[in-house]
PDB file of C-alpha atoms in Angstrom:
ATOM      1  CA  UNK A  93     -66.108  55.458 -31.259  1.00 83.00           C
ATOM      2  CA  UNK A  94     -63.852  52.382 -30.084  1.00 84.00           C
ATOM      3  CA  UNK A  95     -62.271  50.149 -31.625  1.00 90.00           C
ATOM      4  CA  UNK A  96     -60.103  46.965 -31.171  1.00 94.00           C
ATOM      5  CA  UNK A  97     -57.568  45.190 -33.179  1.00 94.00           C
ATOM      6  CA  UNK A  98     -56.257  42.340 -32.879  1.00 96.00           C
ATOM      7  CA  UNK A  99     -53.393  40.996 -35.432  1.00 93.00           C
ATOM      8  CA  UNK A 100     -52.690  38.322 -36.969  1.00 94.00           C
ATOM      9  CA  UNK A 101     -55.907  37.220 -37.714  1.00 94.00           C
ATOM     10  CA  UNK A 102     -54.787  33.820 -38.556  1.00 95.00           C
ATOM     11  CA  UNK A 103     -51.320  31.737 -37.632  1.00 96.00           C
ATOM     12  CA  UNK A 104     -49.697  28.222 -37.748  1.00 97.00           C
ATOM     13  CA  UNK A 105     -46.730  27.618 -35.817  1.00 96.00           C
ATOM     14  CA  UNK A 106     -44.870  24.848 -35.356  1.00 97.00           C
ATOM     15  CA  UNK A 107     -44.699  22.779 -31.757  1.00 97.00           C
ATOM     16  CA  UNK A 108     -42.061  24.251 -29.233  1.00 96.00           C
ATOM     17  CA  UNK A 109     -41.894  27.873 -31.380  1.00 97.00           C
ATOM     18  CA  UNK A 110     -42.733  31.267 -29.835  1.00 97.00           C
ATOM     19  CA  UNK A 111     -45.601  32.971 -29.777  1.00 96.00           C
ATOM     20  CA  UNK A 112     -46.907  36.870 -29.816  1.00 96.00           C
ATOM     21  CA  UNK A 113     -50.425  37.967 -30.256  1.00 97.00           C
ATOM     22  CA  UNK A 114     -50.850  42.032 -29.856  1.00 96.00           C
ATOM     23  CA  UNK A 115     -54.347  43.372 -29.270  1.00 97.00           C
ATOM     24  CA  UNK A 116     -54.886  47.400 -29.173  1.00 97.00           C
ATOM     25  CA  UNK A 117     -57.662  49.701 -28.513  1.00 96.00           C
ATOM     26  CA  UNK A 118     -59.011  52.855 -29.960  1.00 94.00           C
ATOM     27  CA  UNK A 119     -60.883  55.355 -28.808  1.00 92.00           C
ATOM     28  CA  UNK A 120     -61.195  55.047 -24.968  1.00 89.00           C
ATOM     29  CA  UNK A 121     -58.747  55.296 -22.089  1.00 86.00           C
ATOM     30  CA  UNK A 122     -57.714  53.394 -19.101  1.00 88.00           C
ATOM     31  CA  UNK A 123     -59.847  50.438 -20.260  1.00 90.00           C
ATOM     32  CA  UNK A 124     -60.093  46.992 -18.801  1.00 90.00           C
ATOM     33  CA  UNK A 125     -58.264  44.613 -21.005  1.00 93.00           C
ATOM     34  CA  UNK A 126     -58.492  40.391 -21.162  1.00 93.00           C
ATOM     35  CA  UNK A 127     -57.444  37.473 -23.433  1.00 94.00           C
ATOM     36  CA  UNK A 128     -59.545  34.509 -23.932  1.00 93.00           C
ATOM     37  CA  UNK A 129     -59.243  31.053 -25.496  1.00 93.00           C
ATOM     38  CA  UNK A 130     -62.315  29.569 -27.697  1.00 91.00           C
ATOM     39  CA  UNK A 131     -61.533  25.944 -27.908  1.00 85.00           C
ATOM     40  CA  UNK A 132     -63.539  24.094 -30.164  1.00 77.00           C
ATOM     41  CA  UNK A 133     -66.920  22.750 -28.842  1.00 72.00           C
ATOM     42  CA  UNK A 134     -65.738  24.584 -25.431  1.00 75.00           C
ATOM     43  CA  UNK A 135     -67.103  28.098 -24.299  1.00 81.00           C
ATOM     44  CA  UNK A 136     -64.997  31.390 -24.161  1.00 88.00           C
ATOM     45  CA  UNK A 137     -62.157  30.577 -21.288  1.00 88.00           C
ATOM     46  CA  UNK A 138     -60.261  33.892 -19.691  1.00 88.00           C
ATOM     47  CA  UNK A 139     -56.894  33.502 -19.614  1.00 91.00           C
ATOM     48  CA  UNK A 140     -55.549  36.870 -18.132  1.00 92.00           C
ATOM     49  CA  UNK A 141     -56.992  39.807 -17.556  1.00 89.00           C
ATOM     50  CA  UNK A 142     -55.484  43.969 -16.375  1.00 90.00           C
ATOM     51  CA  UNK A 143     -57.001  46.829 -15.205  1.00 87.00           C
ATOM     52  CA  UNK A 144     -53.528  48.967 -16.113  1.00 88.00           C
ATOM     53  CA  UNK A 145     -49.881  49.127 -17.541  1.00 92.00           C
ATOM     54  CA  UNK A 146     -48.115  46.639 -15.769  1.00 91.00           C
ATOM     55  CA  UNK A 147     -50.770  45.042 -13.957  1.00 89.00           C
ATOM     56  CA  UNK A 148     -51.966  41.193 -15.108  1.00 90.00           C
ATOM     57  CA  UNK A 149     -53.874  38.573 -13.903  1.00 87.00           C
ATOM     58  CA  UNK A 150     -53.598  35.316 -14.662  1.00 85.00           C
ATOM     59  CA  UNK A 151     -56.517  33.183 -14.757  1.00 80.00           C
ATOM     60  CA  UNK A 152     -55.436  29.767 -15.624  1.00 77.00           C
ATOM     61  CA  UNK A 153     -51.861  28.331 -15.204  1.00 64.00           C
ATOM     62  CA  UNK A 154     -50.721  27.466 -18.425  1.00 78.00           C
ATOM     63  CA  UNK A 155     -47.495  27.820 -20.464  1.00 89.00           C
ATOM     64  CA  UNK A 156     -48.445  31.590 -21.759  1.00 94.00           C
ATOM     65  CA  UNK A 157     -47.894  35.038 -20.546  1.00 95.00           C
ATOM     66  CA  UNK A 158     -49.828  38.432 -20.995  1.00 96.00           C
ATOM     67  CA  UNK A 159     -48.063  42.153 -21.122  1.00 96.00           C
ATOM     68  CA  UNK A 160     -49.717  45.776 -20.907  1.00 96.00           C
ATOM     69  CA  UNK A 161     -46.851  47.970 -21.875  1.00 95.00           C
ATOM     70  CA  UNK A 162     -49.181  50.317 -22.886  1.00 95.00           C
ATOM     71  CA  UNK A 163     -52.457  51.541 -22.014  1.00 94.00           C
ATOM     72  CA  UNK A 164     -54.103  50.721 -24.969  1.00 95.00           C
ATOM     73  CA  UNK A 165     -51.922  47.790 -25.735  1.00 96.00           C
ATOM     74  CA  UNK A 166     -52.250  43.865 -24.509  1.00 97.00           C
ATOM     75  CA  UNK A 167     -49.889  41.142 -25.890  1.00 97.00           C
ATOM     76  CA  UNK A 168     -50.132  37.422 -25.236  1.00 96.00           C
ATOM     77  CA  UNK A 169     -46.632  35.575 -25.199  1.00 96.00           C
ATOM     78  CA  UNK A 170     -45.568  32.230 -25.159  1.00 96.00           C
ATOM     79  CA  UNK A 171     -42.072  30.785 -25.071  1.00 95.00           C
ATOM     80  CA  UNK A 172     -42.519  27.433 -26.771  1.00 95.00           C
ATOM     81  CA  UNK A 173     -46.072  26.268 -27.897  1.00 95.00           C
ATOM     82  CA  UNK A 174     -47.940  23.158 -27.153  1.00 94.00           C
ATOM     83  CA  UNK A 175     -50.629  21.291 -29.027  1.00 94.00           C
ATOM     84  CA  UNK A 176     -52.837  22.321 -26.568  1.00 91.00           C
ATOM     85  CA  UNK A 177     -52.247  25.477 -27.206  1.00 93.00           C
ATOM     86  CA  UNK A 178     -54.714  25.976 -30.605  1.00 93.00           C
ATOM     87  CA  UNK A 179     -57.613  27.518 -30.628  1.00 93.00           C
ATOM     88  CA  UNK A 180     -59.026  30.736 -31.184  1.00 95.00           C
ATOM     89  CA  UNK A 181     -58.013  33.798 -29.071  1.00 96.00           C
ATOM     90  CA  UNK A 182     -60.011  37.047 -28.396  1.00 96.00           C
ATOM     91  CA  UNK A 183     -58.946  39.957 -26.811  1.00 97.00           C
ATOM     92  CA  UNK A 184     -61.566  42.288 -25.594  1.00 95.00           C
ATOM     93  CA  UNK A 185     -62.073  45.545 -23.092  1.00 93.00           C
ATOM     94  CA  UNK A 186     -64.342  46.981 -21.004  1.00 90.00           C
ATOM     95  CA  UNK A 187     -64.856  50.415 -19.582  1.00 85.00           C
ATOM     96  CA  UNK A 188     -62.798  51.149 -16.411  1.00 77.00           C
ATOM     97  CA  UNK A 189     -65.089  53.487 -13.782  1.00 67.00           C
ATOM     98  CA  UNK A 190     -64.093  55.874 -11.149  1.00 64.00           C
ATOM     99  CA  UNK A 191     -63.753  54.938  -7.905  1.00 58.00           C
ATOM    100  CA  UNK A 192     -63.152  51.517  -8.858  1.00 54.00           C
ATOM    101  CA  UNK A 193     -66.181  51.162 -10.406  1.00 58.00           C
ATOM    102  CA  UNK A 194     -66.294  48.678 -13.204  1.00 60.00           C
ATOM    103  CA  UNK A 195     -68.580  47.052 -15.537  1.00 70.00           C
ATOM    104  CA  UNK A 196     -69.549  43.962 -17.014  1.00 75.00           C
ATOM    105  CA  UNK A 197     -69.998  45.144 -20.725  1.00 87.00           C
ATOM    106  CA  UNK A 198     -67.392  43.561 -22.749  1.00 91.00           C
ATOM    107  CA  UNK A 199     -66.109  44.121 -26.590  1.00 92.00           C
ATOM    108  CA  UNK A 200     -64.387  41.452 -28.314  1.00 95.00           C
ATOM    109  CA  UNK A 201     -61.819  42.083 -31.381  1.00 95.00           C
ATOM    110  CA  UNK A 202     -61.737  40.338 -34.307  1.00 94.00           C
ATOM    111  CA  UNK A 203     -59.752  37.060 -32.936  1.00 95.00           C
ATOM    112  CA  UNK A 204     -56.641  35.055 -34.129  1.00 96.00           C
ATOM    113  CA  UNK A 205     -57.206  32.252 -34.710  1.00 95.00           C
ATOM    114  CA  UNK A 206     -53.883  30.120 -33.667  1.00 95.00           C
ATOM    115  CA  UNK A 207     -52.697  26.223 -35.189  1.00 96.00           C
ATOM    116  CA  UNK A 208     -50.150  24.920 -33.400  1.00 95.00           C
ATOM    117  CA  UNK A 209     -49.111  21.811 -35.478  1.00 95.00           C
TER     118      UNK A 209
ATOM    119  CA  UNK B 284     -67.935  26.744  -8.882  1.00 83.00           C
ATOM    120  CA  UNK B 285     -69.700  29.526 -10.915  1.00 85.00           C
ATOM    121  CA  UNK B 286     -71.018  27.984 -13.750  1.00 91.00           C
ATOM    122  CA  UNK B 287     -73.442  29.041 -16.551  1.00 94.00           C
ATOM    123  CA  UNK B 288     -74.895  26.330 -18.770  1.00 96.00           C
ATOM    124  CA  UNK B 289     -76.841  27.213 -22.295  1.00 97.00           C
ATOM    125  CA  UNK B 290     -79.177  24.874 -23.855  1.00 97.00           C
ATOM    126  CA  UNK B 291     -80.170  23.839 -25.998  1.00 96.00           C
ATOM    127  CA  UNK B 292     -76.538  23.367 -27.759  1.00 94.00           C
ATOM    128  CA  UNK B 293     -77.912  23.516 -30.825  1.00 96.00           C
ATOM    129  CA  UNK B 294     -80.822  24.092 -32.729  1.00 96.00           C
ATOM    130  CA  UNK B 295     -82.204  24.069 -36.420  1.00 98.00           C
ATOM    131  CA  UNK B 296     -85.402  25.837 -37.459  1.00 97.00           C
ATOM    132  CA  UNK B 297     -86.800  27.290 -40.330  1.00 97.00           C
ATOM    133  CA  UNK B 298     -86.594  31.085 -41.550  1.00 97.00           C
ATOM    134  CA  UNK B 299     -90.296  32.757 -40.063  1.00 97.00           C
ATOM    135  CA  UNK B 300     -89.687  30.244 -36.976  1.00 97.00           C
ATOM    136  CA  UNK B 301     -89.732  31.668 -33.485  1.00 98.00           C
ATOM    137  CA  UNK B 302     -87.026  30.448 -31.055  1.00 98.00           C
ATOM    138  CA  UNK B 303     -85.968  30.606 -27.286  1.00 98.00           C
ATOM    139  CA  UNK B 304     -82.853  30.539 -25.860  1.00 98.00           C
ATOM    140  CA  UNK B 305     -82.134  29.117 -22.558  1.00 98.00           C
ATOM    141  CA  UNK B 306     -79.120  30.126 -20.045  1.00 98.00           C
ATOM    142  CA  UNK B 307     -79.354  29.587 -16.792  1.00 97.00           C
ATOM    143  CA  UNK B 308     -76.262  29.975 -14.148  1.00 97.00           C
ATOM    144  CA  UNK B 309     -75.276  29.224 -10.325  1.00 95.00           C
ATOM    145  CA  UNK B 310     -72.395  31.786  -9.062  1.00 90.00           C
ATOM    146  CA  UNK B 311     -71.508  33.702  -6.294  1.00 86.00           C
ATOM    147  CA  UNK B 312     -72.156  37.821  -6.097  1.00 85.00           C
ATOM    148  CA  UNK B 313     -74.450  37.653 -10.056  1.00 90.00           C
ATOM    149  CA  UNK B 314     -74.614  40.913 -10.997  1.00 89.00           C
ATOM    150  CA  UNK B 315     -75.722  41.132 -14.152  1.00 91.00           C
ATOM    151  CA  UNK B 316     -76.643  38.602 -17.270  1.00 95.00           C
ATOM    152  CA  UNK B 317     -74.915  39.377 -21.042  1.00 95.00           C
ATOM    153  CA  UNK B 318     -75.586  37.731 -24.149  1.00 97.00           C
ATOM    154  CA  UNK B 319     -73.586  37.829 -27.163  1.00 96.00           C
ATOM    155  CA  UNK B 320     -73.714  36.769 -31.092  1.00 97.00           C
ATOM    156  CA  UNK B 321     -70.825  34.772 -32.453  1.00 95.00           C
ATOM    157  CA  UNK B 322     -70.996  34.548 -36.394  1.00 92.00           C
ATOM    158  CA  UNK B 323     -67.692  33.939 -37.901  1.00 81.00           C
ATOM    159  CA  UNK B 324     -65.471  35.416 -35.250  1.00 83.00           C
ATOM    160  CA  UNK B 325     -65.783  38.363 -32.631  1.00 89.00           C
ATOM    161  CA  UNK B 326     -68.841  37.845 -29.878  1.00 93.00           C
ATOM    162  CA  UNK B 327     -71.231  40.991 -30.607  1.00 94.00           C
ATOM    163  CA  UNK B 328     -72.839  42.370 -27.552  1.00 93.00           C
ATOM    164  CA  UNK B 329     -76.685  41.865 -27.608  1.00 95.00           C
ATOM    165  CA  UNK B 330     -78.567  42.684 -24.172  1.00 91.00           C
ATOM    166  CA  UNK B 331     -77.361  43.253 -20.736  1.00 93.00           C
ATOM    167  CA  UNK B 332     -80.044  42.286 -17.947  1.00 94.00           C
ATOM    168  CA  UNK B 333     -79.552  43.328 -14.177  1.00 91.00           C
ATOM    169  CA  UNK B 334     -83.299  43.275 -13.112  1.00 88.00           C
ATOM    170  CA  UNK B 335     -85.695  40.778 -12.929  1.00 89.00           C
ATOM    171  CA  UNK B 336     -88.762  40.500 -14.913  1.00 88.00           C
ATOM    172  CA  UNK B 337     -87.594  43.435 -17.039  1.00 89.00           C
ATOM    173  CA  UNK B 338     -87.440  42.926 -21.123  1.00 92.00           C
ATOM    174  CA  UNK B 339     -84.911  44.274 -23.230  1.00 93.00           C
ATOM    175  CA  UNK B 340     -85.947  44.391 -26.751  1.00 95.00           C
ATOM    176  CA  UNK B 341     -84.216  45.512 -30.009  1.00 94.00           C
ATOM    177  CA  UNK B 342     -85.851  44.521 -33.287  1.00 96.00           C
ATOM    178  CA  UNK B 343     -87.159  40.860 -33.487  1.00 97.00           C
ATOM    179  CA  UNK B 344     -84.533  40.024 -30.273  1.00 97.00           C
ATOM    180  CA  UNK B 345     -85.799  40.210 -26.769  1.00 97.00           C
ATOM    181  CA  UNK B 346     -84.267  38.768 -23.271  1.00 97.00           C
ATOM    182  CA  UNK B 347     -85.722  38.780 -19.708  1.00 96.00           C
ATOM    183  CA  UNK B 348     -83.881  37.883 -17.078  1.00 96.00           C
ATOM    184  CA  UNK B 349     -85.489  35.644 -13.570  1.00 95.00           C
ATOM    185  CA  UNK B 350     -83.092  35.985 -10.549  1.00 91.00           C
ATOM    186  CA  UNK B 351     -85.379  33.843  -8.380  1.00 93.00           C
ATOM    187  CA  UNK B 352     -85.046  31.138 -10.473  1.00 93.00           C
ATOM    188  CA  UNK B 353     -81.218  31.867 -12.028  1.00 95.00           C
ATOM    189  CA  UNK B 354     -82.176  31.999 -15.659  1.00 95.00           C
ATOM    190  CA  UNK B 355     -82.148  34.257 -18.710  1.00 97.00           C
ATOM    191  CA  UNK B 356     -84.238  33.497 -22.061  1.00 97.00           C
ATOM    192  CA  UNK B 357     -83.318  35.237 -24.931  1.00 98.00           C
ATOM    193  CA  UNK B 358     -86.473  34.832 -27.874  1.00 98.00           C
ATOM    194  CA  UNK B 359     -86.003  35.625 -31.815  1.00 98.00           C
ATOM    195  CA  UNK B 360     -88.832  35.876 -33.429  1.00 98.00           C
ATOM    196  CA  UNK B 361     -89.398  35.604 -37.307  1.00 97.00           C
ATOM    197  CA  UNK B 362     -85.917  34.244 -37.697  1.00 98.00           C
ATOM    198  CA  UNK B 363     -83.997  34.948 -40.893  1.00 97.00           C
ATOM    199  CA  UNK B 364     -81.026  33.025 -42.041  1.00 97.00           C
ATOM    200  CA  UNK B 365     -79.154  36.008 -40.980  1.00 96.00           C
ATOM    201  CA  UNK B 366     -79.992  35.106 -37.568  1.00 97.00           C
ATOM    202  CA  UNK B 367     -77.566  31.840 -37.593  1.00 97.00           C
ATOM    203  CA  UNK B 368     -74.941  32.077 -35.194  1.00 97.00           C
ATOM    204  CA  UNK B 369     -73.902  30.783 -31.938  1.00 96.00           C
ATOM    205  CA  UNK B 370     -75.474  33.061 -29.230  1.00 97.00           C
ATOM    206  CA  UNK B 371     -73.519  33.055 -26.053  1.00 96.00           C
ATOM    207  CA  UNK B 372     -74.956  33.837 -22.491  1.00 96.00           C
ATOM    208  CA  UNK B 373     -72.041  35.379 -19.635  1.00 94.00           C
ATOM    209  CA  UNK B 374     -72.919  36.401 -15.861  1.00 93.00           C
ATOM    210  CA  UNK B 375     -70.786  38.909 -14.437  1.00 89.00           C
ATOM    211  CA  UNK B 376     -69.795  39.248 -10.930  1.00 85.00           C
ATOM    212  CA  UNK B 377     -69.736  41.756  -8.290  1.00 77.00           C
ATOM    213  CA  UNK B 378     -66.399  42.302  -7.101  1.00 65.00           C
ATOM    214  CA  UNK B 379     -63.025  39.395  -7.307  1.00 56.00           C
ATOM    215  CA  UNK B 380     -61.807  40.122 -10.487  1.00 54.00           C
ATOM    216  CA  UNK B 381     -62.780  43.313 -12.186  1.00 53.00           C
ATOM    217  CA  UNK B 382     -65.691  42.856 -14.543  1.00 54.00           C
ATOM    218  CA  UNK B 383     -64.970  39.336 -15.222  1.00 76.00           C
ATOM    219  CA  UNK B 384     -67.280  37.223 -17.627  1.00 86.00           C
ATOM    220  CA  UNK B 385     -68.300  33.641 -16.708  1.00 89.00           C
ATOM    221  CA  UNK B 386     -69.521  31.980 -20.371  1.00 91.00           C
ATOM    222  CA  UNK B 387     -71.615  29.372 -21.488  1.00 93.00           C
ATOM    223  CA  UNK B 388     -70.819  27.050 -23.676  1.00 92.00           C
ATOM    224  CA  UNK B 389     -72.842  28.602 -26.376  1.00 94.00           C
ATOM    225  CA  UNK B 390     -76.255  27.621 -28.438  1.00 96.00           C
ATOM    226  CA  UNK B 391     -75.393  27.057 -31.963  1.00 96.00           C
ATOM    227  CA  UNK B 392     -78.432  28.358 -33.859  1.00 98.00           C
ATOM    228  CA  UNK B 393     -79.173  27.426 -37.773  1.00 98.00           C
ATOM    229  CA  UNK B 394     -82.173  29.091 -39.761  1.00 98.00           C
ATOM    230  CA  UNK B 395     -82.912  27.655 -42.566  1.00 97.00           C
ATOM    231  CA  UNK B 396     -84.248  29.048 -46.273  1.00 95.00           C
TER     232      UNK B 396
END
């Protein structure tokens, strides 16, 4: 079966620090991977998403940055973080078809949930 | 814009109660309606809906889906405090970005003892 971790689960930084969430999957290949925000009292907001290594999307122009160096493997970067920037962020997959088939299903990991103070 | 907007945003019954969810949505190239539960962290997929008038049940959860008129309901009967979360509804699209999720904000349900 697949699963996805995410790590760390839980982080304060300071204002104007880095930043690297990793997010990896189990179980499945060539998936569909995203990152989204949960802001507090706002819905889920994708940020990036990739369809393969190397490939990324960016959703919403912001002061962050998403890798795939691996199939299985998505990492969300930042090079100095901004108040703005808390909240809690999910990475989750989806199943990549042939032919360029694709499908809506999504599955979330467990979330970090990120203080920037 | 696509949009998909929940209501109500939150709601407090008591355990036995039934409730219904409402999401309804206005996008470009729907192609099919999700909902998720959201207890203390990860979303957990509940239902996906691509045809009209067409229930999807499992346990005391069921959803139907009305592409004529752009909404989803999503019922619970016989609630049990177990049931409290917030219950998200997502459209995805046909085509632009590859399986893409557009969220609602979220109904933030509370069954009480």
């Amino acid at each position: 079966s697949q699963t996805i971790h995410q790590w760390p689960a839980t982080l304060v930084q300071p204002v104007g620090s880095p930043l690297s969430l990793e997010c990896t999957v189990e179980g499945t290949s060539n998936p569909n991977l995203y990152w989204y925000r949960q802001a507090a009292g706002r819905g889920l907001q994708l940020l990036f998403y990739s369809v393969g290594i190397g490939q990324i999307s960016s959703e919403v122009p912001q002061n962050l940055s998403a890798s795939r160096p691996q199939d299985r493997q998505f990492i969300l970067s930042s090079k100095k973080l901004l108040l703005s920037d808390s909240g809690f962020y999910l990475c989750a997959w989806s199943v990549r078809g042939l032919g360029g088939r694709h499908y809506n299903e999504q599955f979330f990991g467990p979330g970090t949930r990120l203080t920037v103070l | 814009e696509d949009k998909v907007v929940q209501s109500p945003l939150s709601l407090v019954v008591h355990e036995g109660d039934t409730v219904t969810l409402n999401c309804s949505y206005e996008v470009t190239n729907f192609r099919s309606l999700l909902w998720y539960k959201q207890e203390k962290k990860a979303p957990t997929f509940l239902f996906m809906l691509t045809s009209s008038g067409i229930e999807k049940k499992s346990g005391r959860l069921s959803s139907i889906l009305d592409k004529k008129e752009l909404f989803s309901i999503l019922n619970i009967t016989a609630t049990q405090t177990g049931d409290s979360a917030v219950y998200l509804c997502a459209v995805g699209l046909y085509g632009g970005s590859q399986g893409n999720l557009i969220f609602g904000k979220g109904t933030k349900l509370s069954v009480k003892p």
